[in-house]
Coordinates of C-alpha atoms and ligand atoms in Angstrom, one line a residue:
X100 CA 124.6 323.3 180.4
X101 CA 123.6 326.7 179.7
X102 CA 122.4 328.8 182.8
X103 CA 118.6 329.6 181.5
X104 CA 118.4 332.1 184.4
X105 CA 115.0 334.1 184.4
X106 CA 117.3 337.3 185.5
X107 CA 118.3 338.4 181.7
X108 CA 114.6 340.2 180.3
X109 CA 117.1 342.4 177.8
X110 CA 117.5 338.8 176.2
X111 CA 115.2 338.2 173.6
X112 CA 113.5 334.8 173.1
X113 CA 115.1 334.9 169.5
X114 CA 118.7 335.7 170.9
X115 CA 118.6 332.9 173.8
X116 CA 120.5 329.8 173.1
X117 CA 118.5 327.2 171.5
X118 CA 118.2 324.1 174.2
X119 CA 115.7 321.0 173.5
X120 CA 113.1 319.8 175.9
X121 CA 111.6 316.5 176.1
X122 CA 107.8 315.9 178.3
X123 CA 106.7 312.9 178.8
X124 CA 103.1 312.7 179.9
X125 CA 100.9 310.0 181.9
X126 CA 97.4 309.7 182.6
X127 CA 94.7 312.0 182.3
X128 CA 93.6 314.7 179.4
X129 CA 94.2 317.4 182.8
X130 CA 97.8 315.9 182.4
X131 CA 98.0 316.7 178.7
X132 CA 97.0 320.1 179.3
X133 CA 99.2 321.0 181.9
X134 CA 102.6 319.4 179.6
X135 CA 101.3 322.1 177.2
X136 CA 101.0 324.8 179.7
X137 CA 104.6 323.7 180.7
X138 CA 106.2 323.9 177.2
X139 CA 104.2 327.1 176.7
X140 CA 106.7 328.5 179.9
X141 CA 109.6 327.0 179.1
X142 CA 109.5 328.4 175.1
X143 CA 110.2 332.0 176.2
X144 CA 113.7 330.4 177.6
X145 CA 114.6 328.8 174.4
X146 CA 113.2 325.5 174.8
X147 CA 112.2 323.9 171.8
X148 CA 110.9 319.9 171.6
X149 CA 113.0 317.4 171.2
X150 CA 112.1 313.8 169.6
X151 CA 113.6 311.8 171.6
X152 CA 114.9 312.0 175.9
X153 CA 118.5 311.5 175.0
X154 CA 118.3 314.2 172.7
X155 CA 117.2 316.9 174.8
X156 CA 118.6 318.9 177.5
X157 CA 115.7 319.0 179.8
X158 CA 113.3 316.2 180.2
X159 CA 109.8 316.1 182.4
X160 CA 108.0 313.0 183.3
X161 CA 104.3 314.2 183.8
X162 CA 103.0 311.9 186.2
X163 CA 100.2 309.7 187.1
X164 CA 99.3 308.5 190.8
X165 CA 95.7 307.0 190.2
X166 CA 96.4 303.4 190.4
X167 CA 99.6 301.5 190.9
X168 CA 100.7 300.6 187.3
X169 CA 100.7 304.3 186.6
X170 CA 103.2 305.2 189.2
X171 CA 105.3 302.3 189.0
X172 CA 106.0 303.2 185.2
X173 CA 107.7 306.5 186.5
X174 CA 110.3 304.7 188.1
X175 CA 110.8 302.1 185.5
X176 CA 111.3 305.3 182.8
X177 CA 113.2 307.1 185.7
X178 CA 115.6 304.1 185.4
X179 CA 115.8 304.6 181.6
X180 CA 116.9 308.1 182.0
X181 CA 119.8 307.3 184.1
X182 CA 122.6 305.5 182.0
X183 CA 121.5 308.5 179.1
X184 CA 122.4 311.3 181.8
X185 CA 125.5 309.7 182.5
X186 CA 126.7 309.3 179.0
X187 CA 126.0 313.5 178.4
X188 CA 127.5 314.0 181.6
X189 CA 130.8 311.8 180.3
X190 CA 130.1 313.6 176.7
X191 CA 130.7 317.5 178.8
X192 CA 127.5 318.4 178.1
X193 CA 124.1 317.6 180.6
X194 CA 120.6 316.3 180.8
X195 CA 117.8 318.0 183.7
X196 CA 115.2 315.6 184.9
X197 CA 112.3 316.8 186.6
X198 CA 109.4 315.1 187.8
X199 CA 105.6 316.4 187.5
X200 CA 102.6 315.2 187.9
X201 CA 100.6 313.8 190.5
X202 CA 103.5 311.7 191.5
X203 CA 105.6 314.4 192.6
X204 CA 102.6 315.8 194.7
X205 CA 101.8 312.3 196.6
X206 CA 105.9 311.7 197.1
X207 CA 107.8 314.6 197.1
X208 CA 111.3 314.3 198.4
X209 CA 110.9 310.7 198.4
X210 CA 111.6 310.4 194.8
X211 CA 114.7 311.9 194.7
X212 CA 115.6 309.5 197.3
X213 CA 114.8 306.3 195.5
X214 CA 115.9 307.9 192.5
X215 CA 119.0 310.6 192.7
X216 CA 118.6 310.7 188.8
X217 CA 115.8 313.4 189.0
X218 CA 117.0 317.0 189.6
X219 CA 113.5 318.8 190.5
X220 CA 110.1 317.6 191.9
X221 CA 107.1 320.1 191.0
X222 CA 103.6 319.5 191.9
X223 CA 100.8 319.9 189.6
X224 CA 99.6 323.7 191.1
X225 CA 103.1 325.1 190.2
X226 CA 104.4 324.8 186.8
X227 CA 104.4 328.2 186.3
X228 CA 107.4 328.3 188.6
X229 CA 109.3 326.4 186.2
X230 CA 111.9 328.8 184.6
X231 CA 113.0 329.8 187.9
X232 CA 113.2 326.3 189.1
X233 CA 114.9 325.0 186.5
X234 CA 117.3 328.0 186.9
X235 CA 117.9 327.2 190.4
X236 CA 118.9 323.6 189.6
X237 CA 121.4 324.5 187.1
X238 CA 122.8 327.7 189.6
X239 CA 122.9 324.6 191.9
X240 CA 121.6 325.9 194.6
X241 CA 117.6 325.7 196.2
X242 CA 116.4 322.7 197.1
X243 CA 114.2 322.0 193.4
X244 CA 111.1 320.8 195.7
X245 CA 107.8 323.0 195.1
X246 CA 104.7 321.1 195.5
X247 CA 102.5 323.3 197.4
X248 CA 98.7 324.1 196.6
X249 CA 99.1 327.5 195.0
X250 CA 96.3 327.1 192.4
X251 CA 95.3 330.6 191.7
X252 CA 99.1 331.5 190.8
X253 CA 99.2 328.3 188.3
X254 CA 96.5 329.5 186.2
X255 CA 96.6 333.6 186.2
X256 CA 100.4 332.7 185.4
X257 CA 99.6 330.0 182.6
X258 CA 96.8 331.3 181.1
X259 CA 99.0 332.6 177.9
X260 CA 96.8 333.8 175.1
X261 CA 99.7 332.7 172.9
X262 CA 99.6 329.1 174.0
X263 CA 101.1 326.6 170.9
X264 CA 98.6 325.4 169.1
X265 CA 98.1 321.7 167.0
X266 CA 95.2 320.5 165.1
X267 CA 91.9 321.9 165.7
X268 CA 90.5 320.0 169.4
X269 CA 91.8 321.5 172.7
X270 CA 91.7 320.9 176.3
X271 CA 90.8 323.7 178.3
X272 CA 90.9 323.1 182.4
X273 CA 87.7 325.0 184.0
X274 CA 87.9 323.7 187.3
X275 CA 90.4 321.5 189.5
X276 CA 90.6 319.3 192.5
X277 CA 87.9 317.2 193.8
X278 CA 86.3 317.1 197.9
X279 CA 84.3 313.9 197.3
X280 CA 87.0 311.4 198.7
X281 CA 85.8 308.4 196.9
X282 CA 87.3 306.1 199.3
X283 CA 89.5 304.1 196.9
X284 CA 91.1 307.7 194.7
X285 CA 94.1 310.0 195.1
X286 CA 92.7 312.5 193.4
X287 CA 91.3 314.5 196.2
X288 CA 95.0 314.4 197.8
X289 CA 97.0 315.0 194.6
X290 CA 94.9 318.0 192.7
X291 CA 93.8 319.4 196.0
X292 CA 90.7 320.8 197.2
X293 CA 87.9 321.1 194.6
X294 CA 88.2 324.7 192.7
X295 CA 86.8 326.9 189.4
X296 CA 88.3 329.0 187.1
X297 CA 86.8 332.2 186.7
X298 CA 84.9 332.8 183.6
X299 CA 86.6 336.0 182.0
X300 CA 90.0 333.5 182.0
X301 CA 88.3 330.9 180.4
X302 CA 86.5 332.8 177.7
X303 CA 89.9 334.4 177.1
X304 CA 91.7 331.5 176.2
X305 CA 88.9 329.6 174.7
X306 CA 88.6 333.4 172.4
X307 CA 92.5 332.9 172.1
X308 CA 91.8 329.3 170.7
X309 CA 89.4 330.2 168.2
X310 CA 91.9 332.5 167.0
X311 CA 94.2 330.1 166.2
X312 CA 91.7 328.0 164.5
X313 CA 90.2 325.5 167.4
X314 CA 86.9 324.2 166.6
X315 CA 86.5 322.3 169.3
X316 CA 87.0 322.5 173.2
X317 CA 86.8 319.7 176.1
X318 CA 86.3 321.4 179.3
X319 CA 88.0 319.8 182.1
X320 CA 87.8 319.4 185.5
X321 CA 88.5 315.9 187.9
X322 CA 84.5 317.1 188.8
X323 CA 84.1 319.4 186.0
X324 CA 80.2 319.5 186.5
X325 CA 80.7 321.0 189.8
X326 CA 82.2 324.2 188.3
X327 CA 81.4 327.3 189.7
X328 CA 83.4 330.2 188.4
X329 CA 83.4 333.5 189.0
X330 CA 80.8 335.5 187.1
X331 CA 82.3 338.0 184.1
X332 CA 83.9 340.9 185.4
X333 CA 81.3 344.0 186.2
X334 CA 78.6 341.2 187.1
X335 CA 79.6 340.1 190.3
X336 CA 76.0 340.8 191.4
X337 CA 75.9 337.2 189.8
X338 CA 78.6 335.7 192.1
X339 CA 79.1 332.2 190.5
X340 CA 78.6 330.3 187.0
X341 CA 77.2 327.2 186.7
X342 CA 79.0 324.6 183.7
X343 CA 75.2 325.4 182.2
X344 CA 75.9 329.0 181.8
X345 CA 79.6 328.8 181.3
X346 CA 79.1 326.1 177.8
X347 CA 76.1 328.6 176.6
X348 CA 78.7 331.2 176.9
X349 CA 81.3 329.9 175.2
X350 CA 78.9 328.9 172.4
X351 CA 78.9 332.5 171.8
X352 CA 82.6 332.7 170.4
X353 CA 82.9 332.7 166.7
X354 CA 84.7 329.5 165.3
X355 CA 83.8 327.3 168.8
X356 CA 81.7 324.3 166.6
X357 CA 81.7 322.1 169.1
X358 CA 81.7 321.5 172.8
X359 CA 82.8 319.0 174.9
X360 CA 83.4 318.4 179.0
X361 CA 84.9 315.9 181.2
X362 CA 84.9 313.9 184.1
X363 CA 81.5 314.4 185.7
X364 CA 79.9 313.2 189.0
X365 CA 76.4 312.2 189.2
X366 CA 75.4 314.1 192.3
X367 CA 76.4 317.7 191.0
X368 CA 73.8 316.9 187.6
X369 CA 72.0 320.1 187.6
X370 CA 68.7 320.6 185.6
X371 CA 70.3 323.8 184.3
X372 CA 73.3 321.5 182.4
X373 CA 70.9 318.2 181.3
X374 CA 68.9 321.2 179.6
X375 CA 71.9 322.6 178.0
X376 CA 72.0 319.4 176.1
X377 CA 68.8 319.7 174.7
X378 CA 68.9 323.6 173.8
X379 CA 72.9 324.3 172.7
X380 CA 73.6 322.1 170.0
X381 CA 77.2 323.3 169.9
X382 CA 77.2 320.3 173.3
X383 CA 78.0 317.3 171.4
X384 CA 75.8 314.6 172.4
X385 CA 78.0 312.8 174.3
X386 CA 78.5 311.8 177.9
X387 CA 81.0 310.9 180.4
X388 CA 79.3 309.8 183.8
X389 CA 81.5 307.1 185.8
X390 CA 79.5 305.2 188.1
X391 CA 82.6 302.4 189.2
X392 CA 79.8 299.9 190.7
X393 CA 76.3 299.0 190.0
X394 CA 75.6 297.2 193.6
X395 CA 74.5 300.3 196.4
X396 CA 76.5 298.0 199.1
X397 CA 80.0 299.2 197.2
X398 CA 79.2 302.4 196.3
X399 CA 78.6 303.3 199.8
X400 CA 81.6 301.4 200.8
X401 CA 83.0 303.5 198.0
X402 CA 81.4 306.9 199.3
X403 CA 80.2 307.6 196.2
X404 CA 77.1 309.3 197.7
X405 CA 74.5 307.8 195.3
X406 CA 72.8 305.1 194.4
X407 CA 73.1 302.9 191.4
X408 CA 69.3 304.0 190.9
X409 CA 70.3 307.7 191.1
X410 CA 73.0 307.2 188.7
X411 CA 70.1 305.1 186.0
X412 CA 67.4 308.6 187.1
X413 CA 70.7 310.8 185.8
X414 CA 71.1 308.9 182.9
X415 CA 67.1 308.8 182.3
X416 CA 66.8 312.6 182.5
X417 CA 69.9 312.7 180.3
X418 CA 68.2 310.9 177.7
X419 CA 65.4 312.6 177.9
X420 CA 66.6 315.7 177.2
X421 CA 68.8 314.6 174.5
X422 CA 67.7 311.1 172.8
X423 CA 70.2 310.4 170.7
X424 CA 72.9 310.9 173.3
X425 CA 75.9 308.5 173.8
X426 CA 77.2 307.8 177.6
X427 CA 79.9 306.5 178.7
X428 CA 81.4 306.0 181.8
X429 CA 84.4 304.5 184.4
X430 CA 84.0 301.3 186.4
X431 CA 86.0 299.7 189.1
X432 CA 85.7 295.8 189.6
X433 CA 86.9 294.1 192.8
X434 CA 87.1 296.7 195.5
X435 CA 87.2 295.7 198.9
X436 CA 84.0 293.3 199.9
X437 CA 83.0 292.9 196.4
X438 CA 80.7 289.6 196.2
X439 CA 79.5 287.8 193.1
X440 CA 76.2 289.7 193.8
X441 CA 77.8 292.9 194.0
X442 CA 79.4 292.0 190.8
X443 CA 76.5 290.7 189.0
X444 CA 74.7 294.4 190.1
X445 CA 77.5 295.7 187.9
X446 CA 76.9 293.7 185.1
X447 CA 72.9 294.3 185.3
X448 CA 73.5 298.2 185.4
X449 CA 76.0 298.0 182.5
X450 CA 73.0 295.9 180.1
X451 CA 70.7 298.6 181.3
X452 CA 72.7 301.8 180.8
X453 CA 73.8 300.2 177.2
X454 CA 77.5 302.3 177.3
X455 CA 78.9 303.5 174.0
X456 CA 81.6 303.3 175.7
X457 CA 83.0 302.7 179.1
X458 CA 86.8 302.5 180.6
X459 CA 87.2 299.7 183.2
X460 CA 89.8 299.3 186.1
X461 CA 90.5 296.1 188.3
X462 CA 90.7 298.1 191.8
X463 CA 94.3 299.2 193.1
X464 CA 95.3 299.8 196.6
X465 CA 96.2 303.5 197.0
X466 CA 98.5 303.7 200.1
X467 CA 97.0 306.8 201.9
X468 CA 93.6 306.2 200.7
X469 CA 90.7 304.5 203.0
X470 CA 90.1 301.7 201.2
X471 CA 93.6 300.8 201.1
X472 CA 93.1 299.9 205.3
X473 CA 89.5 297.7 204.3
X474 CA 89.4 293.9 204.9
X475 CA 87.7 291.8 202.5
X476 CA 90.7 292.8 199.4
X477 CA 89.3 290.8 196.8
X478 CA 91.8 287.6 195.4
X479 CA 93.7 289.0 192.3
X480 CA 93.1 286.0 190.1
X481 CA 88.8 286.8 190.8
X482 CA 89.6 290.8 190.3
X483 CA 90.9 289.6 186.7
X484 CA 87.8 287.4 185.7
X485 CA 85.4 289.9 186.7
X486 CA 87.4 292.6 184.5
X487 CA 87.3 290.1 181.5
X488 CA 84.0 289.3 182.1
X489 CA 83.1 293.0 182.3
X490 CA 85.3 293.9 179.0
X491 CA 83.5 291.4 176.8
X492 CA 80.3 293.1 178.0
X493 CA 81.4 296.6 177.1
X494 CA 83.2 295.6 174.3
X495 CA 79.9 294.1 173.0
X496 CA 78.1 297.1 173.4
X497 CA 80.7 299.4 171.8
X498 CA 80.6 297.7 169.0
X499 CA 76.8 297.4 168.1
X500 CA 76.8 301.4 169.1
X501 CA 78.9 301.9 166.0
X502 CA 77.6 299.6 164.2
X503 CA 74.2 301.4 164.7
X504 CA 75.5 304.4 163.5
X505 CA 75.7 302.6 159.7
X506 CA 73.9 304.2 157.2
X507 CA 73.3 307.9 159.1
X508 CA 74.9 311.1 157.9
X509 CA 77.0 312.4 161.0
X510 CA 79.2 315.7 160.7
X511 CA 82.7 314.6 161.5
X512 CA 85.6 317.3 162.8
X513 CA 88.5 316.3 160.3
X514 CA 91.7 316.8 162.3
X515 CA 94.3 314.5 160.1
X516 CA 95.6 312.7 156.9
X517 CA 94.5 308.7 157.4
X518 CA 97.0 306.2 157.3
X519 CA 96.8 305.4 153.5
X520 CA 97.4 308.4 150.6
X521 CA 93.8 310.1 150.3
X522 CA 92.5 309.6 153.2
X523 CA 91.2 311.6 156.5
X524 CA 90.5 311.2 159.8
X525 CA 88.6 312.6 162.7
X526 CA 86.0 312.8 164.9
X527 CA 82.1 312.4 164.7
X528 CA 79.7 314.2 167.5
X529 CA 80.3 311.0 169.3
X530 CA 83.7 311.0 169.6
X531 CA 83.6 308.2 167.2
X532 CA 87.3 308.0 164.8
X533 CA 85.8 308.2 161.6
X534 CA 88.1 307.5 158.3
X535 CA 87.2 308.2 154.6
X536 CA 88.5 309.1 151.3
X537 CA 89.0 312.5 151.1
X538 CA 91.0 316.0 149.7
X539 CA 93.2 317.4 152.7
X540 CA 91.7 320.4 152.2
X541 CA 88.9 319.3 154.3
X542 CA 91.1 319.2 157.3
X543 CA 90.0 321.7 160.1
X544 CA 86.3 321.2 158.6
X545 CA 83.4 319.6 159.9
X546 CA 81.9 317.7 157.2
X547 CA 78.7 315.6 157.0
X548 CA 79.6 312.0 156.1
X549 CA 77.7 308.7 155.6
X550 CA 78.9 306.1 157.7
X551 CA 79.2 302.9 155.5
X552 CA 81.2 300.4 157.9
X553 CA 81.9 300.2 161.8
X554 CA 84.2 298.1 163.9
X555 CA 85.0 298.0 168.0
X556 CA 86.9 301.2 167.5
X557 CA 86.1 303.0 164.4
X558 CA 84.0 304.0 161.9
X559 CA 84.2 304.2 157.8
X560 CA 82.5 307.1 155.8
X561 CA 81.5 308.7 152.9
X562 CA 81.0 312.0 151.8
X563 CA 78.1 312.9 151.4
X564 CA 78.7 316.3 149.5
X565 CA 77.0 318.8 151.9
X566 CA 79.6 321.1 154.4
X567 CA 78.4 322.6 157.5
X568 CA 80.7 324.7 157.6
X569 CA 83.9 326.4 156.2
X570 CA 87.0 327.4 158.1
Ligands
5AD118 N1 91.8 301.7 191.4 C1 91.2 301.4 190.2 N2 90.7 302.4 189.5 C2 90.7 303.7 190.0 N3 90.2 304.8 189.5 C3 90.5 305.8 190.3 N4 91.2 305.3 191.4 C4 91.3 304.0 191.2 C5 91.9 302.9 192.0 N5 92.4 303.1 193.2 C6 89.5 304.9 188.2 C7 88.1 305.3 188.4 C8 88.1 306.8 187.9 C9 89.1 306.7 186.8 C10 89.7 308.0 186.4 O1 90.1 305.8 187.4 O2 87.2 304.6 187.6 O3 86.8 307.2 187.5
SF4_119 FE1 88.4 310.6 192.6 FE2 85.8 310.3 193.4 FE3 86.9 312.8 193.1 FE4 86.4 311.2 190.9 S1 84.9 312.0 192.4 S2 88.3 312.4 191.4 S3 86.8 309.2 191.7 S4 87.5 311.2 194.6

């Protein structure tokens, strides 16, 4: 293996030799963001992507704690890697595994231990330590374990205005970390205490973004509605941003069509951000609010700290201020204590919010977290009726919200070819897939189309002549 040591700057990136690197990401869109930040490091050293793990030199599992399933497939691909390290190893040449992730913050060392295949463990707040991590593991010496809180280094360091760009949607994280301790998520212990991105950093990148052709951005944050960044430079008079103020903002640069953020909590729903809906039509009208339970009894259990009637009065405002917006949301069946009732209060507040959408979990027991230590863990078999019963419900509703989108004009983001000749694909305000015959030209444009045919999961248009607007 070639030393990829960050003490050479006379090398050029061009003159480096060439070495092919492999991510692997789990779980959230925050994940996805951070694999790019991490291949944006690593290309100065010569990194390029590789297709495949046993083709490439280094390979990162970005990692997912949040329920069990999602950790447990780190070891299973952890196991994968082995035999293919071995056979480079045999072959004279090598293979660097490093775990990221939220995994590698929750179990550190303990990885390595169960499995000796991985060569470096890096916590989510520093990847921009890489290069010299990496270079340490291949010097053989350090210890390759970094996962301390070091947040404000991770982003002045990874905020590259030259970040690789695909398509024309991108992730951009505003905030991090989350102090609600929902009693039943890692979050709070794996992305650390809740924290903002100043706004001069943002609007750089997001300016950075539009110069490479990005339409659309997603905000994120694990309580993105909390944000409160630092005020533009020369205004500190203003100390802190609210998301309000921050989406207006960015509404501002040239080429930004659309905007989009994600996850929010109901009790940081200011007036100044449901108003943002109704006055800055660059907000697509579309909203992520997960509520996990509909019976107050579990969501205190669940210190959620609000009510399933505060979450409707959210939703109510929401609407208000924007009717024709689309909500969706997160729900967890069979936490600790949960009753029929309790589940039946799920079920009502589902039929009332009417989700376009909504993700649903079957609860899983987070060593570390305070639920994990509640009596009352509900009987597997009952966890996995109430999730069915709960999926035909908001498999229902899906549906007949696409269906009702038949026969209006919607302006859809095209972002790809479709999967037979002539056609494209993208997105409508909604984040609806939407499919029609079209010239690839229109990719990168956001077009008005007729929506002739809906299913569960997409929709079918037509176009209906008029562009909003060009490239
Ligand atoms: N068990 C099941 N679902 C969970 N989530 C978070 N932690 C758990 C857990 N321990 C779900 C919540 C959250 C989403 C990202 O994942 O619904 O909103
Ligand atoms: Fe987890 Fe609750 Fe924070 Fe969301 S708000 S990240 S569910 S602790």
């Amino acid at each position: 293996m070639t030393d990829s040591s960050t003490s050479e700057p006379e090398m050029s990136a061009a003159a480096r030799p060439r070495k092919k690197l492999f991510i692997k990401t789990y779980g959230c869109q925050m994940n996805v963001y951070d694999s790019d930040r991490m291949r944006d490091v690593l290309t100065p050293l010569g990194y390029e992507p590789a297709d495949r793990p046993d083709d490439a030199d280094l390979v990162i599992l970005n990692t997912c704690h949040i329920r069990e399933k999602a950790a447990e497939k780190v070891y299973s691909e952890l196991g994968r890697l082995k035999p293919m390290k071995e056979e480079k190893a045999a072959a004279g040449s090598s293979m660097t595994v490093a775990v990221a992730g939220c995994v590698a913050q929750a179990e550190g060392a303990e990885i390595q231990r169960r499995a000796p295949v991985v060569d470096l463990v890096v916590g989510p707040q520093t990847y921009h330590k890489l290069p010299e991590l990496i270079a340490s593991v291949h010097r053989g010496r350090g210890e390759g374990l970094d996962t301390e809180f070091e947040v404000e280094d991770k982003f002045d360091a990874l905020a590259i205005p030259d970040r690789q760009i695909e398509g024309y949607s991108a992730f951009v994280t505003v905030q991090e970390g989350c102090d609600k301790f929902c009693t039943f998520c890692v979050v709070p212990y794996t992305r650390g205490a809740e924290w903002s991105r100043p706004v001069d950093q943002i609007v750089a990148e997001v300016r950075a973004l539009a110069a490479k052709g990005i339409r659309e951005v997603t905000l994120l944050g694990q309580n993105v509605n909390a944000y409160h960044g630092a005020a533009p430079g020369g205004r500190e008079a203003e100390g802190s941003w609210g998301l309000g103020q921050l989406v207006r903002h960015l509404a501002l640069i040239g080429g930004i069509e659309r905007i989009r953020f994600t996850t929010s909590h109901p009790r940081d729903m200011d007036d100044d951000l449901i108003a943002a809906f109704a006055d800055e039509p660059k907000l697509m009208p579309y909203f992520h609010l997960p509520v996990q339970s509909g019976s107050d009894r579990i969501l205190r259990a669940m210190n959620r700290k609000h009510s399933a009637a505060e979450y409707l009065d959210v939703i109510a405002r929401m609407r208000e201020a924007r009717p024709d917006i689309a909500i969706s949301g997160d729900m967890i069946v069979g936490f600790p204590g949960e009753t029929e009732a309790d589940f039946e209060a799920t079920m009502d507040l589902v039929r009332q919010v009417d989700y376009a959408a909504c993700f649903s979990f079957k609860y899983s027991r987070r060593p570390g977290t305070p639920a994990a230590s509640l009596g009352g863990q509900v009987d597997e078999a009952v966890a996995s009726q109430r999730l069915l019963q709960l999926q035909a419900l908001l498999n229902e509703q899906q549906e007949a919200f696409n269906r009702s989108t038949i026969g209006r004009t919607l302006p859809v983001l095209f972002e790809r070819k479709g999967r037979r000749d002539g056609q494209i694909g993208g997105r409508s305000p909604y984040l609806q897939a939407v499919h029609c015959d079209g010239p690839a030209e229109l990719i990168g444009q956001i077009v008005e189309v007729e929506i002739v045919a809906a299913s569960r999961n997409a929709l079918a248009g037509r176009l209906s002549g008029g562009k909003r607007s060009a490239a």
